[in-house]
Each structure stands twice: as C-alpha cells, then as structure tokens.
XYZ file of C-alpha atoms in Angstrom:
619
model
C -40.087 -32.096 -22.819
C -37.435 -34.007 -20.944
C -35.131 -36.144 -22.986
C -34.425 -39.553 -21.502
C -30.721 -39.028 -21.544
C -29.942 -39.396 -17.880
C -28.712 -42.909 -18.270
C -25.079 -42.012 -18.688
C -22.550 -41.510 -15.908
C -24.411 -38.479 -14.615
C -27.535 -40.503 -13.795
C -25.969 -42.490 -10.980
C -23.655 -40.040 -9.284
C -24.219 -38.697 -5.804
C -26.641 -35.820 -5.480
C -25.068 -32.377 -5.157
C -26.938 -30.416 -2.511
C -26.526 -26.655 -2.104
C -23.243 -26.573 -3.989
C -23.513 -25.838 -7.695
C -23.782 -23.031 -10.203
C -26.568 -21.948 -12.538
C -25.537 -20.239 -15.779
C -28.200 -18.337 -17.723
C -27.421 -17.318 -21.313
C -29.832 -14.674 -22.566
C -30.154 -11.738 -24.923
C -29.239 -8.289 -23.660
C -32.386 -6.240 -23.115
C -34.705 -9.251 -22.972
C -35.751 -8.616 -19.371
C -33.773 -11.515 -17.936
C -32.296 -9.468 -15.076
C -35.556 -9.605 -13.152
C -35.830 -13.369 -13.629
C -32.246 -13.948 -12.514
C -32.668 -11.798 -9.429
C -35.828 -13.713 -8.517
C -33.877 -16.982 -8.625
C -31.085 -15.434 -6.591
C -33.352 -13.997 -3.918
C -35.440 -17.183 -3.666
C -32.388 -19.300 -2.853
C -31.221 -16.759 -0.278
C -34.650 -16.859 1.349
C -34.289 -20.631 1.676
C -31.316 -19.972 3.933
C -28.679 -21.067 1.428
C -25.705 -18.751 0.710
C -25.728 -17.484 -2.858
C -24.071 -14.935 -5.126
C -24.826 -13.632 -8.598
C -22.594 -12.283 -11.329
C -23.726 -10.527 -14.465
C -21.231 -11.215 -17.260
C -21.994 -8.815 -20.044
C -20.009 -7.585 -23.017
C -20.110 -3.884 -23.790
C -22.920 -4.160 -26.266
C -26.325 -2.742 -26.939
C -29.656 -4.497 -26.611
C -29.953 -7.674 -28.627
C -26.484 -9.087 -28.095
C -25.414 -11.846 -25.666
C -25.259 -11.604 -21.895
C -24.848 -14.195 -19.144
C -25.749 -14.409 -15.479
C -24.191 -16.931 -13.111
C -25.645 -17.916 -9.734
C -23.277 -19.618 -7.289
C -25.032 -21.743 -4.669
C -22.708 -22.722 -1.814
C -23.649 -24.048 1.584
C -20.079 -23.332 2.679
C -20.525 -19.697 1.801
C -18.152 -19.554 -1.160
C -19.129 -16.671 -3.423
C -16.331 -16.447 -5.986
C -16.967 -17.306 -9.609
C -16.514 -20.920 -10.640
C -14.874 -21.796 -13.937
C -17.331 -24.592 -14.765
C -21.104 -24.516 -14.433
C -23.547 -27.247 -13.457
C -26.929 -25.985 -14.679
C -27.362 -24.112 -17.958
C -30.386 -22.176 -19.219
C -30.246 -21.555 -22.971
C -32.248 -18.521 -24.114
C -29.932 -17.074 -26.764
C -29.650 -18.800 -30.158
C -26.455 -16.916 -31.001
C -24.394 -18.474 -28.214
C -26.347 -21.698 -27.701
C -23.869 -24.041 -29.372
C -20.894 -22.726 -27.414
C -22.833 -22.566 -24.146
C -23.973 -26.191 -24.444
C -20.530 -27.392 -25.547
C -19.015 -25.911 -22.379
C -21.147 -28.097 -20.109
C -19.547 -31.202 -18.670
C -20.830 -34.709 -17.924
C -23.757 -34.947 -15.548
C -24.833 -31.342 -16.002
C -28.398 -30.139 -16.444
C -29.358 -28.129 -19.520
C -32.679 -26.288 -19.887
C -33.310 -25.114 -23.464
C -36.021 -22.940 -24.932
C -37.280 -25.435 -27.520
C -37.404 -22.798 -30.241
C -33.591 -22.778 -30.169
C -31.803 -25.431 -32.131
C -28.711 -26.692 -30.351
C -26.213 -29.370 -31.367
C -26.881 -32.730 -29.842
C -24.958 -32.853 -26.539
C -23.292 -36.078 -25.327
C -25.606 -38.652 -23.767
C -24.448 -37.994 -20.223
C -25.995 -34.492 -20.099
C -29.588 -34.143 -18.924
C -31.528 -31.949 -21.324
C -34.956 -30.376 -20.922
C -36.431 -28.744 -24.012
C -39.094 -26.381 -22.729
C -41.867 -25.131 -25.058
C -41.752 -21.624 -23.653
C -43.745 -19.972 -26.419
C -46.527 -22.529 -26.079
C -46.538 -22.181 -22.300
C -46.914 -18.403 -22.659
C -49.895 -18.600 -25.020
C -52.598 -18.935 -22.322
C -50.946 -16.266 -20.171
C -51.057 -13.267 -22.522
C -51.972 -12.439 -26.098
C -49.377 -9.697 -26.276
C -46.511 -11.081 -28.361
C -44.001 -8.593 -26.975
C -44.933 -9.434 -23.393
C -44.664 -13.138 -24.160
C -41.027 -12.663 -25.141
C -40.214 -10.655 -22.021
C -42.080 -12.760 -19.503
C -40.868 -16.051 -20.999
C -37.817 -15.618 -18.784
C -40.049 -16.384 -15.825
C -40.780 -19.764 -17.382
C -37.183 -20.826 -16.813
C -37.371 -19.541 -13.248
C -40.196 -22.008 -12.655
C -38.520 -24.859 -14.543
C -35.172 -24.471 -12.755
C -36.969 -23.959 -9.446
C -39.061 -27.072 -9.966
C -36.156 -29.261 -11.048
C -33.736 -28.168 -8.305
C -36.159 -27.959 -5.396
C -36.611 -24.221 -4.902
C -39.732 -23.714 -2.813
C -42.324 -22.028 -5.102
C -43.555 -20.013 -2.110
C -40.103 -18.421 -1.871
C -40.177 -17.582 -5.570
C -43.564 -15.943 -5.140
C -42.252 -14.001 -2.130
C -39.219 -12.827 -4.112
C -41.454 -11.859 -6.998
C -43.681 -9.849 -4.678
C -40.650 -8.022 -3.305
C -39.689 -6.984 -6.809
C -43.055 -6.458 -8.506
C -45.528 -6.289 -5.648
C -46.380 -2.658 -6.367
C -47.335 -3.509 -9.939
C -50.307 -5.894 -9.667
C -50.672 -6.539 -13.404
C -46.973 -7.278 -13.858
C -47.009 -9.409 -10.712
C -49.908 -11.522 -11.953
C -48.388 -11.967 -15.392
C -44.968 -13.004 -14.114
C -46.414 -15.266 -11.436
C -48.463 -17.092 -14.038
C -45.310 -17.683 -16.071
C -43.437 -18.986 -13.011
C -46.267 -21.365 -12.225
C -46.313 -22.587 -15.821
C -42.606 -23.362 -15.473
C -43.166 -25.265 -12.251
C -46.014 -27.124 -13.937
C -43.755 -28.153 -16.787
C -41.075 -29.354 -14.366
C -43.615 -31.399 -12.415
C -45.116 -32.947 -15.522
C -41.724 -33.919 -16.893
C -40.024 -34.762 -13.606
C -37.628 -37.676 -13.766
C -38.151 -40.808 -11.726
C -35.120 -39.882 -9.606
C -34.489 -36.317 -8.438
C -32.229 -34.117 -10.535
C -28.659 -34.347 -9.287
C -28.438 -30.669 -8.312
C -30.696 -29.898 -5.382
C -31.410 -26.958 -3.118
C -32.440 -27.877 0.396
C -33.572 -25.419 3.030
C -30.972 -24.294 5.566
C -30.644 -21.498 8.111
C -27.388 -19.935 6.955
C -28.488 -16.553 5.611
C -30.414 -15.086 8.522
C -30.213 -11.258 8.454
C -28.290 -11.373 5.180
C -29.357 -9.099 2.360
C -28.317 -8.731 -1.266
C -26.637 -5.538 -2.399
C -24.074 -4.367 -4.930
C -20.960 -2.452 -3.944
C -21.920 0.752 -5.725
C -25.112 1.083 -3.689
C -23.193 0.304 -0.487
C -20.601 2.961 -1.352
C -23.362 5.501 -1.980
C -24.920 4.727 1.405
C -21.528 5.038 3.060
C -20.894 8.393 1.425
C -24.217 9.726 2.625
C -23.496 8.565 6.186
C -20.021 10.050 5.795
C -21.472 13.503 5.297
C -20.953 14.127 1.599
C -22.517 17.401 0.484
C -20.999 17.964 -2.973
C -20.916 15.432 -5.808
C -19.561 16.196 -9.253
C -19.358 13.464 -11.867
C -19.277 12.406 -15.471
C -20.976 9.069 -16.262
C -18.805 6.066 -17.094
C -19.305 2.322 -16.686
C -19.016 0.729 -14.154
C -19.160 3.677 -11.740
C -22.329 5.413 -12.927
C -24.703 3.484 -10.694
C -22.724 4.618 -7.639
C -23.559 8.271 -8.229
C -27.044 7.482 -9.517
C -27.729 5.634 -6.259
C -26.231 8.482 -4.243
C -28.406 11.042 -5.995
C -31.491 9.035 -5.084
C -30.415 8.768 -1.452
C -29.579 12.458 -1.149
C -32.829 13.532 -2.745
C -34.727 11.360 -0.297
C -32.876 12.169 2.907
C -31.021 15.477 2.614
C -33.349 18.426 2.852
C -33.590 21.181 5.398
C -36.565 20.231 7.592
C -37.646 23.871 7.905
C -37.295 25.107 4.346
C -37.399 21.851 2.401
C -34.392 23.000 0.416
C -31.708 20.507 -0.582
C -28.641 20.541 1.642
C -26.458 18.995 -1.016
C -25.266 19.765 -4.522
C -24.833 17.343 -7.434
C -23.364 18.478 -10.743
C -23.060 16.369 -13.864
C -19.951 17.982 -15.285
C -18.951 18.306 -18.929
C -16.083 15.864 -18.404
C -13.948 14.225 -15.726
C -11.522 17.159 -15.639
C -14.288 19.507 -14.600
C -15.642 16.932 -12.171
C -12.426 16.628 -10.152
C -11.892 20.386 -10.358
C -15.247 20.958 -8.681
C -14.463 18.342 -6.038
C -11.198 20.060 -5.142
C -12.853 23.471 -5.105
C -15.521 22.233 -2.721
C -12.926 20.404 -0.613
C -10.842 23.540 -0.326
C -13.930 25.395 0.876
C -14.544 22.798 3.591
C -17.213 20.604 2.009
C -17.036 16.841 1.918
C -16.875 16.339 -1.831
C -16.499 13.312 -4.089
C -16.749 11.939 -7.585
C -16.853 8.433 -9.069
C -15.249 7.278 -12.277
C -13.223 4.481 -13.873
C -9.744 4.164 -15.395
C -10.193 6.494 -18.379
C -11.680 9.061 -16.004
C -8.759 9.131 -13.597
C -6.470 9.504 -16.634
C -8.185 12.793 -17.380
C -8.112 13.804 -13.736
C -4.369 13.336 -13.309
C -3.327 17.000 -13.589
C -5.862 18.128 -11.012
C -4.767 15.266 -8.769
C -1.243 16.659 -8.783
C -2.607 20.056 -7.893
C -4.583 18.603 -5.013
C -1.502 16.756 -3.782
C 0.758 19.793 -3.822
C -1.809 22.335 -2.668
C -2.982 19.760 -0.073
C -6.711 19.769 -0.684
C -9.001 16.894 0.363
C -11.435 15.139 -1.960
C -12.617 11.563 -2.526
C -12.585 9.700 -5.843
C -14.070 6.246 -6.345
C -12.380 4.373 -9.180
C -14.595 1.397 -10.041
C -12.024 -0.424 -12.123
C -12.651 -2.022 -15.502
C -10.335 -3.601 -18.051
C -7.931 -1.300 -19.896
C -5.846 0.057 -21.419
C -7.751 2.783 -23.226
C -11.356 1.625 -23.718
C -10.169 -1.969 -23.234
C -13.045 -4.194 -22.187
C -15.244 -1.586 -20.525
C -17.773 -3.980 -18.998
C -15.286 -6.506 -17.615
C -13.541 -6.460 -14.264
C -9.864 -5.955 -13.355
C -7.447 -4.575 -10.791
C -5.274 -2.804 -13.308
C -5.319 0.741 -11.934
C -3.313 0.160 -8.749
C 0.049 1.535 -9.874
C -1.499 4.346 -11.890
C -3.792 5.456 -9.073
C -1.092 5.372 -6.411
C 1.228 7.726 -8.269
C -1.268 9.644 -10.383
C 0.172 12.766 -11.966
C 3.579 14.056 -12.939
C 6.433 14.603 -10.542
C 6.853 12.777 -7.250
C 3.352 12.015 -6.049
C 1.635 9.338 -4.019
C -1.922 9.153 -2.749
C -3.746 7.324 -0.020
C -5.684 4.479 -1.633
C -8.398 2.400 0.028
C -9.021 -1.140 -1.264
C -12.479 -2.426 -0.269
C -12.958 -6.182 -0.536
C -16.645 -6.507 0.257
C -19.958 -4.716 0.096
C -19.702 -4.034 3.832
C -16.319 -2.432 3.292
C -17.716 -0.325 0.445
C -20.143 1.095 3.001
C -17.451 1.549 5.639
C -14.936 3.175 3.287
C -17.699 5.216 1.660
C -17.796 7.247 4.859
C -14.300 6.871 6.308
C -12.691 7.970 3.032
C -13.670 11.541 3.882
C -12.072 11.258 7.332
C -8.800 9.983 5.880
C -8.757 12.521 3.069
C -9.342 15.438 5.436
C -6.896 14.122 8.025
C -4.202 13.754 5.348
C -5.292 16.851 3.376
C -4.909 15.060 0.086
C -7.084 13.629 -2.694
C -7.878 10.019 -1.805
C -8.825 7.180 -4.140
C -11.012 4.192 -3.369
C -10.292 1.326 -5.758
C -13.328 -0.854 -6.201
C -13.953 -2.895 -9.368
C -16.815 -3.878 -11.634
C -17.306 -7.228 -9.931
C -17.733 -5.607 -6.545
C -19.513 -2.496 -7.768
C -22.169 -3.948 -10.065
C -22.823 -7.501 -8.870
C -25.057 -8.626 -6.013
C -23.342 -9.922 -2.870
C -24.678 -11.197 0.435
C -24.012 -8.885 3.322
C -25.107 -8.360 6.885
C -26.933 -5.096 7.623
C -24.519 -2.215 8.066
C -23.681 -0.777 11.457
C -24.560 2.866 12.025
C -21.224 4.724 12.201
C -20.435 5.370 15.856
C -17.460 7.725 15.561
C -17.905 11.432 14.791
C -16.440 12.853 11.587
C -12.678 13.464 11.669
C -12.207 16.830 9.977
C -8.449 16.769 10.513
C -6.289 19.719 11.472
C -8.622 22.681 10.951
C -8.132 25.935 12.819
C -11.252 28.028 13.286
C -11.328 31.566 14.693
C -11.234 30.364 18.294
C -8.285 28.079 17.635
C -6.430 30.802 15.767
C -6.630 32.928 18.891
C -4.615 30.292 20.759
C -1.657 30.183 18.349
C 1.029 32.808 17.963
C 1.341 32.266 14.239
C -0.351 30.205 11.550
C 1.584 29.031 8.510
C -0.367 26.904 6.100
C 2.380 24.479 5.154
C 4.330 24.304 8.413
C 4.778 20.813 9.918
C 4.048 21.671 13.530
C 3.526 18.138 14.876
C 6.235 16.261 13.001
C 3.829 14.002 11.097
C 4.103 15.865 7.788
C 0.537 17.174 8.056
C 0.123 20.953 8.390
C -2.871 22.831 9.776
C -5.384 24.514 7.502
C -8.089 27.133 7.767
C -11.288 27.327 5.801
C -12.724 30.275 3.884
C -14.753 32.508 6.163
C -12.389 32.738 9.111
C -12.346 36.296 10.420
C -9.019 36.159 12.202
C -6.444 37.633 9.820
C -3.873 35.066 10.986
C -5.831 32.401 9.117
C -5.551 33.986 5.685
C -3.235 32.409 3.141
C -2.886 32.059 -0.619
C -3.415 28.555 -2.030
C -1.087 27.732 -4.882
C -0.009 24.722 -6.908
C 3.346 26.278 -7.701
C 6.404 26.451 -5.450
C 5.639 27.752 -1.982
C 7.234 27.947 1.404
C 5.756 27.084 4.784
C 3.819 30.362 4.858
C 2.349 29.683 1.372
C 4.507 32.414 -0.195
C 5.627 31.829 -3.771
C 9.225 30.712 -4.077
C 11.431 28.728 -6.418
C 14.077 28.197 -3.769
C 15.642 24.734 -4.291
C 16.092 24.315 -0.544
C 12.466 25.160 0.209
C 11.212 22.850 -2.546
C 13.220 19.918 -1.200
C 11.977 20.636 2.307
C 8.403 20.732 1.113
C 8.686 17.491 -0.886
C 10.305 15.700 2.042
C 7.448 16.804 4.295
C 4.884 15.511 1.813
C 6.698 12.182 1.787
C 6.616 12.132 5.581
C 2.857 12.656 5.408
C 2.525 9.480 3.384
C 4.631 7.660 5.953
C 2.096 8.799 8.537
C -0.610 7.374 6.280
C 0.873 3.872 6.589
C -0.485 3.477 10.110
C -3.408 5.903 9.845
C -5.177 4.019 7.053
C -6.909 0.640 7.633
C -4.522 -2.137 8.639
C -4.512 -5.396 6.670
C -6.486 -8.433 7.767
C -4.318 -11.461 8.556
C -5.136 -15.166 8.887
C -1.983 -16.686 10.268
C -1.500 -20.439 9.897
C 0.944 -21.546 12.572
C 4.141 -22.851 11.009
C 3.085 -22.100 7.417
C 5.927 -21.511 4.977
C 3.532 -20.212 2.339
C 1.847 -16.830 2.554
C -0.827 -15.427 0.226
C -1.370 -11.691 -0.250
C -4.356 -10.257 -2.114
C -6.703 -7.283 -2.136
C -10.178 -6.293 -3.286
C -12.480 -8.917 -4.789
C -9.620 -11.402 -5.153
C -10.295 -12.067 -1.462
C -13.293 -14.298 -2.168
C -11.397 -16.610 -4.492
C -8.438 -16.720 -2.095
C -10.388 -17.838 0.971
C -11.827 -20.711 -1.082
C -8.379 -21.471 -2.493
C -6.999 -21.735 1.051
C -9.321 -24.717 1.620
C -8.305 -26.260 -1.705
C -4.629 -25.814 -0.881
C -5.170 -27.428 2.501
C -6.801 -30.379 0.727
C -3.646 -30.645 -1.370
C -1.471 -30.592 1.738
C -0.288 -26.983 1.440
C -0.672 -24.946 4.628
C -0.827 -21.224 3.938
C -1.314 -17.959 5.798
C -3.240 -15.105 4.203
C -3.044 -11.309 4.349
C -5.540 -8.971 2.691
C -4.204 -5.504 1.936
C -6.783 -2.788 2.620
C -4.869 0.385 1.820
C -1.844 2.014 0.232
C 0.744 3.031 1.296
C 1.401 -0.443 2.631
C 1.001 -0.945 6.355
C 4.114 -2.156 8.255
C 2.299 -5.443 8.939
C 2.383 -6.198 5.194
C 6.154 -5.970 5.295
C 6.287 -8.130 8.416
C 4.033 -10.781 6.865
C 6.205 -10.929 3.744
C 9.284 -11.379 5.921
C 7.692 -14.094 8.087
C 6.945 -16.485 5.225
C 9.644 -18.084 3.065
C 7.426 -18.055 -0.019
C 4.768 -15.398 -0.622
C 2.265 -15.519 -3.485
C 0.634 -12.242 -4.487
C -2.728 -12.771 -6.180
C -3.748 -9.968 -8.505
C -6.193 -9.322 -11.334
C -3.781 -7.559 -13.659
C -1.043 -8.577 -16.106
C 1.945 -6.722 -14.745
C 1.894 -7.843 -11.099
C 1.387 -4.292 -9.874
C 1.103 -5.040 -6.156
C 3.983 -7.525 -6.376
C 6.184 -4.842 -7.890
C 5.129 -2.392 -5.185
C 6.153 -4.943 -2.557
C 9.435 -5.692 -4.296
C 10.226 -1.980 -4.432
C 9.665 -1.649 -0.679
C 11.226 -5.019 0.233
C 14.076 -5.542 -2.228
C 15.648 -8.178 0.019
C 12.461 -10.280 -0.383
C 12.051 -9.761 -4.135
C 12.869 -13.363 -5.069
C 10.416 -14.745 -2.506
C 7.493 -12.651 -3.817
C 5.789 -14.577 -6.612
C 2.785 -13.237 -8.519
C -0.269 -15.324 -9.376
C -2.061 -13.339 -12.034
C -5.517 -13.357 -13.604
C -6.493 -10.780 -16.219
C -9.114 -12.279 -18.549
C -11.734 -9.723 -17.548
C -13.802 -12.388 -15.780
C -13.984 -12.379 -11.985
C -11.238 -14.447 -10.369
C -12.089 -18.072 -9.509
C -10.521 -20.100 -6.693
C -9.142 -22.842 -8.884
C -6.990 -20.355 -10.808
C -5.413 -19.278 -7.520
C -4.925 -22.832 -6.317
C -3.421 -24.064 -9.562
C -1.087 -21.074 -9.721
C 0.237 -21.668 -6.207
C 0.533 -25.436 -6.663
C 2.494 -24.974 -9.891
C 5.060 -22.885 -8.013
C 5.069 -25.324 -5.095
C 5.633 -28.307 -7.382
C 2.433 -30.044 -6.257
C 0.403 -31.676 -9.057
C -2.912 -29.925 -9.667
C -4.531 -33.357 -9.936
C -4.095 -33.671 -6.181
C -7.327 -31.706 -5.974
C -10.357 -33.148 -7.693
C -12.755 -30.827 -9.446
C -15.201 -29.619 -6.872
C -12.866 -30.320 -3.962
C -14.345 -27.282 -2.318
C -17.659 -29.103 -1.973
C-alpha cells in the first residue's frame, strides 16, 4: 500500500510532465524484458519521445540487471545520471537502488522485499505483488514471471499511462499467444487496480500526458538496423563467431536472409552463412568471398578484431574488400563485456602490423546503422580494402526511436571492376597499377575469360603487375600508393555533420552514440551562457571539414567514451599546430554517456561553475 510520506519537499513541487526517467531493478532471467518493453512502447504510442537502456552485468540468470526508460518531450534520449521513478524487484540490490534516489522521487517496491527506510521526502508504494497474482494463476513459477506485469500496471496507473495503450503494446508483443496475453493482461489490470485504490489525493509528481511527437516513429536496436541495411546492401556471404554484443546482428541477419533470399524458381537459398570455428576463420572466409566478388561480412567485438588482425593486414596489402562490424564493448581483454565503450578506434584504424590504415564508418543512430549497413559494401569495394563499422553496445543492443528507413535509391557501387568486355577496351591490365591517380587500381574477378585479366593475388611484396618482388623501390612505390588511396577515402567516405553557431569560440567534436548526450549538452551549455558549435565525425580517415572545424574554433572539446582520448590524439597527430586547443572530455565507466558529464567537463575547462546549471536544466 501507499505510505503517506509525500508530505516532505517532494509533495509540493511542480509536476514534471513528460520529462523523467524510470529505473527498473530486476533479476536477470526473471522475464522483466517483456514488461519493460511494454512500458516503453506504451509511452511511445502516447506520442511522447522515449528511449530504453538495458544495463546488465555479464552474468547468468539470477543476478542483477537494470532497465532505464527516459521520457523526454524535448526528444532527449541519452542516459541520465539520476532517476526519478524506481521499481524495486531485486532484493540483492534493493538497498543501493533505493539509496540512490533523491528527494521527491517515486519508489515502487515489491512488498516481499525488505528495504531500508528511505528519507521522508520520497514517495514509496509497497505493492503486494504475490497477493495480487494469487487470483490470476495457481502456477507458482508463472506468478514469479508475470509479476513483472504488476509493476507495469502500477507505474502506468501512477504516472498516467493510458491503459488502452498498454493493452495495445501487450497485444503487439503477445497477441499471437492468447493464453500468455490473457495472463499478462490480468496482471497489468491488477497493477492498475492497485494504483487506483491507493492513489494519492494529489497526482504523482511525474506524469505522462498524451502528445503527438512520435508519429511514424518506431523502436529498433542498432544491430537489427545494421542487419536490414546489410540485406539491402546485397550481402550474400556471412561468416561469424558469436560474441557479445554483436551476436544479435548476425542472428537478425540470418532471420532476414532466410525469409527473403531464395531463388523464386528453385526455392534454394541465394546466400551463405557460416558459423566459423573462431574469428580468424571468419575473417578469412570473408576475404575469400570478397576476392571472388561476393559482398561478404562478419560481425564481432574488440577481442574478435584482435584475432582478425593478421588477416586484416593481408586484406589491406592484397587489396580485397570485406565488411566487419565491430560492436564495441569495454576492454581491454575481456574487460566488461556487457558494457559500452568507444575504445577500439585507434586499434581498428591501424589494425595489423606494418603501416596500415582502414576506412572506418562511425554510425551515430539506428538510421545510420541501416544506411551504413548497405553503403559499407560500396565503400569497401570502391576502396578495395577491408572496412570496419564501429558501433557500440549502447547503439547495437538498446531500443531507439527512429523514422522508417528509406529504400536505397542508388545502385550498388562495385568499384573498379573490369569484366571481359572492359578488358577488351584496354591495352594492358595490371592489378596494382594506379591508372587514375587516386591510389585505387582496377581488379578483375575469378571467371573472366580474357587472359589479360589473370593475375596472382599475394600478400607478399609485389609490383604493379602482381609479380613477386622484394625490390625496395617497388615496395616504397606500392606503400605510397596505398597511402594515397586512404587520402582519396577522406572525401569518398561520409562527411561529418556540422551545427555551426555563429561567432562561437567553443567547438565540440564527437562520434557514435556520444552524439545524443552532446546535443542535450549543447542546450545545457547555452543555459550556462556558453555558445558552442558541434561537429559529428562519421568516418575515418578524417574528412577535411574536421580539420577546418578544428581550425575555426579557438577551443575544441573532443567528447569520447574511452580513457586515452583516442580521437583527440588522432586529431593532434593530423593538426599538430592545434594540439593545445584540442581538449578531451572523457567518459569510460562502461555506462552510456550522459549529457551532464559532457556539460560539466566543458564548463570545468571554460572556468564556468557547474552550479550555473540546475539539475534538470534540460527540462
């Protein structure tokens, strides 16, 4: 029942409408994911922007996990450092979870869990979930699983979520399972009934009111979007070895290919997927298929690209296309395998021994995961080089709002490929000759009949005609050409996105999922009187506009989710005259970046007191 504790400071403060966070602490494997997604989808259906983040340690069933829902009428979707509504379903973490809640917050507790008495200015509801489940089912195991739906109803009832939207969301998830639907719906209604029976005289401070801000928006994680993009991009060969947090990308892709990629006449699959014995074999198969002309890819995480490094060097020097998605997690070594980071940037860019560099795409949204999922093959084939796409766990595994994707309008770019007809038009073909001055040679594919197209692929020293040589002069010439190819990549790959603030002396640079915290931080900085421009890097090697942006602004803050300021150091290496003006703002706790961390970091450098921004200034 509700405790009459709302008489402290929190009882008389202004209502917070469509701008708060819900933090659910549960037990891994308890079935809470369905309940959390129902809450998430219901709020979206009410037209209010929302995002959800699953914060889970690398543990097995039975250990703690958390899910945070950000509700923001302004469309902010980054994590927030402090939560407003807490659901306590895990005895093991209950004390710490409750202690982290501030004045005026709302706490919903399964009454079978004993928690320390919180201060009087928190509003606490102790919900008899076991008792509420008794009339719904006699199955004890089901009672434990479905009890999560009780808190969906309680939170929905207390914060104003329309029960019809919850029922609609439930139908979308369980509509094909009538028994499960009925059971879960009964639990939701029991939760709403409890909230109504114990409703306070005044509405709970945190309220959701219907808006029209999410029309045509859908919820999707980045790994699914990347899989869709790859399918639209024409992938035909996938080789992989499972590793968190990339596994769901390939699992999603397998499902899509099995559904959509069969010869209409024979019914036979027009794709191949191989679960390899390890990451070394996986990248080897990708390069083999790429050499043969297939659009091939794999997905992995940091430890996987470590194993792939030797083959990467081979692909670089033999100039073979292939796409690798690195869904980053926290390292080094096993590190924190289920937490997010941007720690692979330097490693990925120069993967392998010797002088190497690779094109790297840096998606910052689910929509960009879809876009790059397809375009990565174009860039890799155009540049004839293995290409990496650096996503991260936050983007890959969490649900984000996104507009429906546009059907790709441009045809595939297969790069400089000479077929038999084209070979007839040239006097001579040499595999590694830079004919056009952009560092990119022409290639042929196996099966050409014209003898001019035959060459021997090798990862050892070779001249322009692919003949083996250890000539120092030829080696230098070849390495200089490969470097020129990467210079071509600077303007071939996606340009950065820039938000220029006229007259701003401060510039922010970020990439990937840091973007969402930065755009919120820009508003917080403005509230503190700091005008700032913003540039989001979308690819390596760095586009000339990144250099220009860094030169235009007297002070440039580079926001990164790693310890060693990897992008900052890349910029300093390319712009040594601007080294002192490039200042890193770093976040590497394993949790998704929040806006306040960015704001406080910039203000500290600018000499502006952080207190100039009140907590919740983004509201």
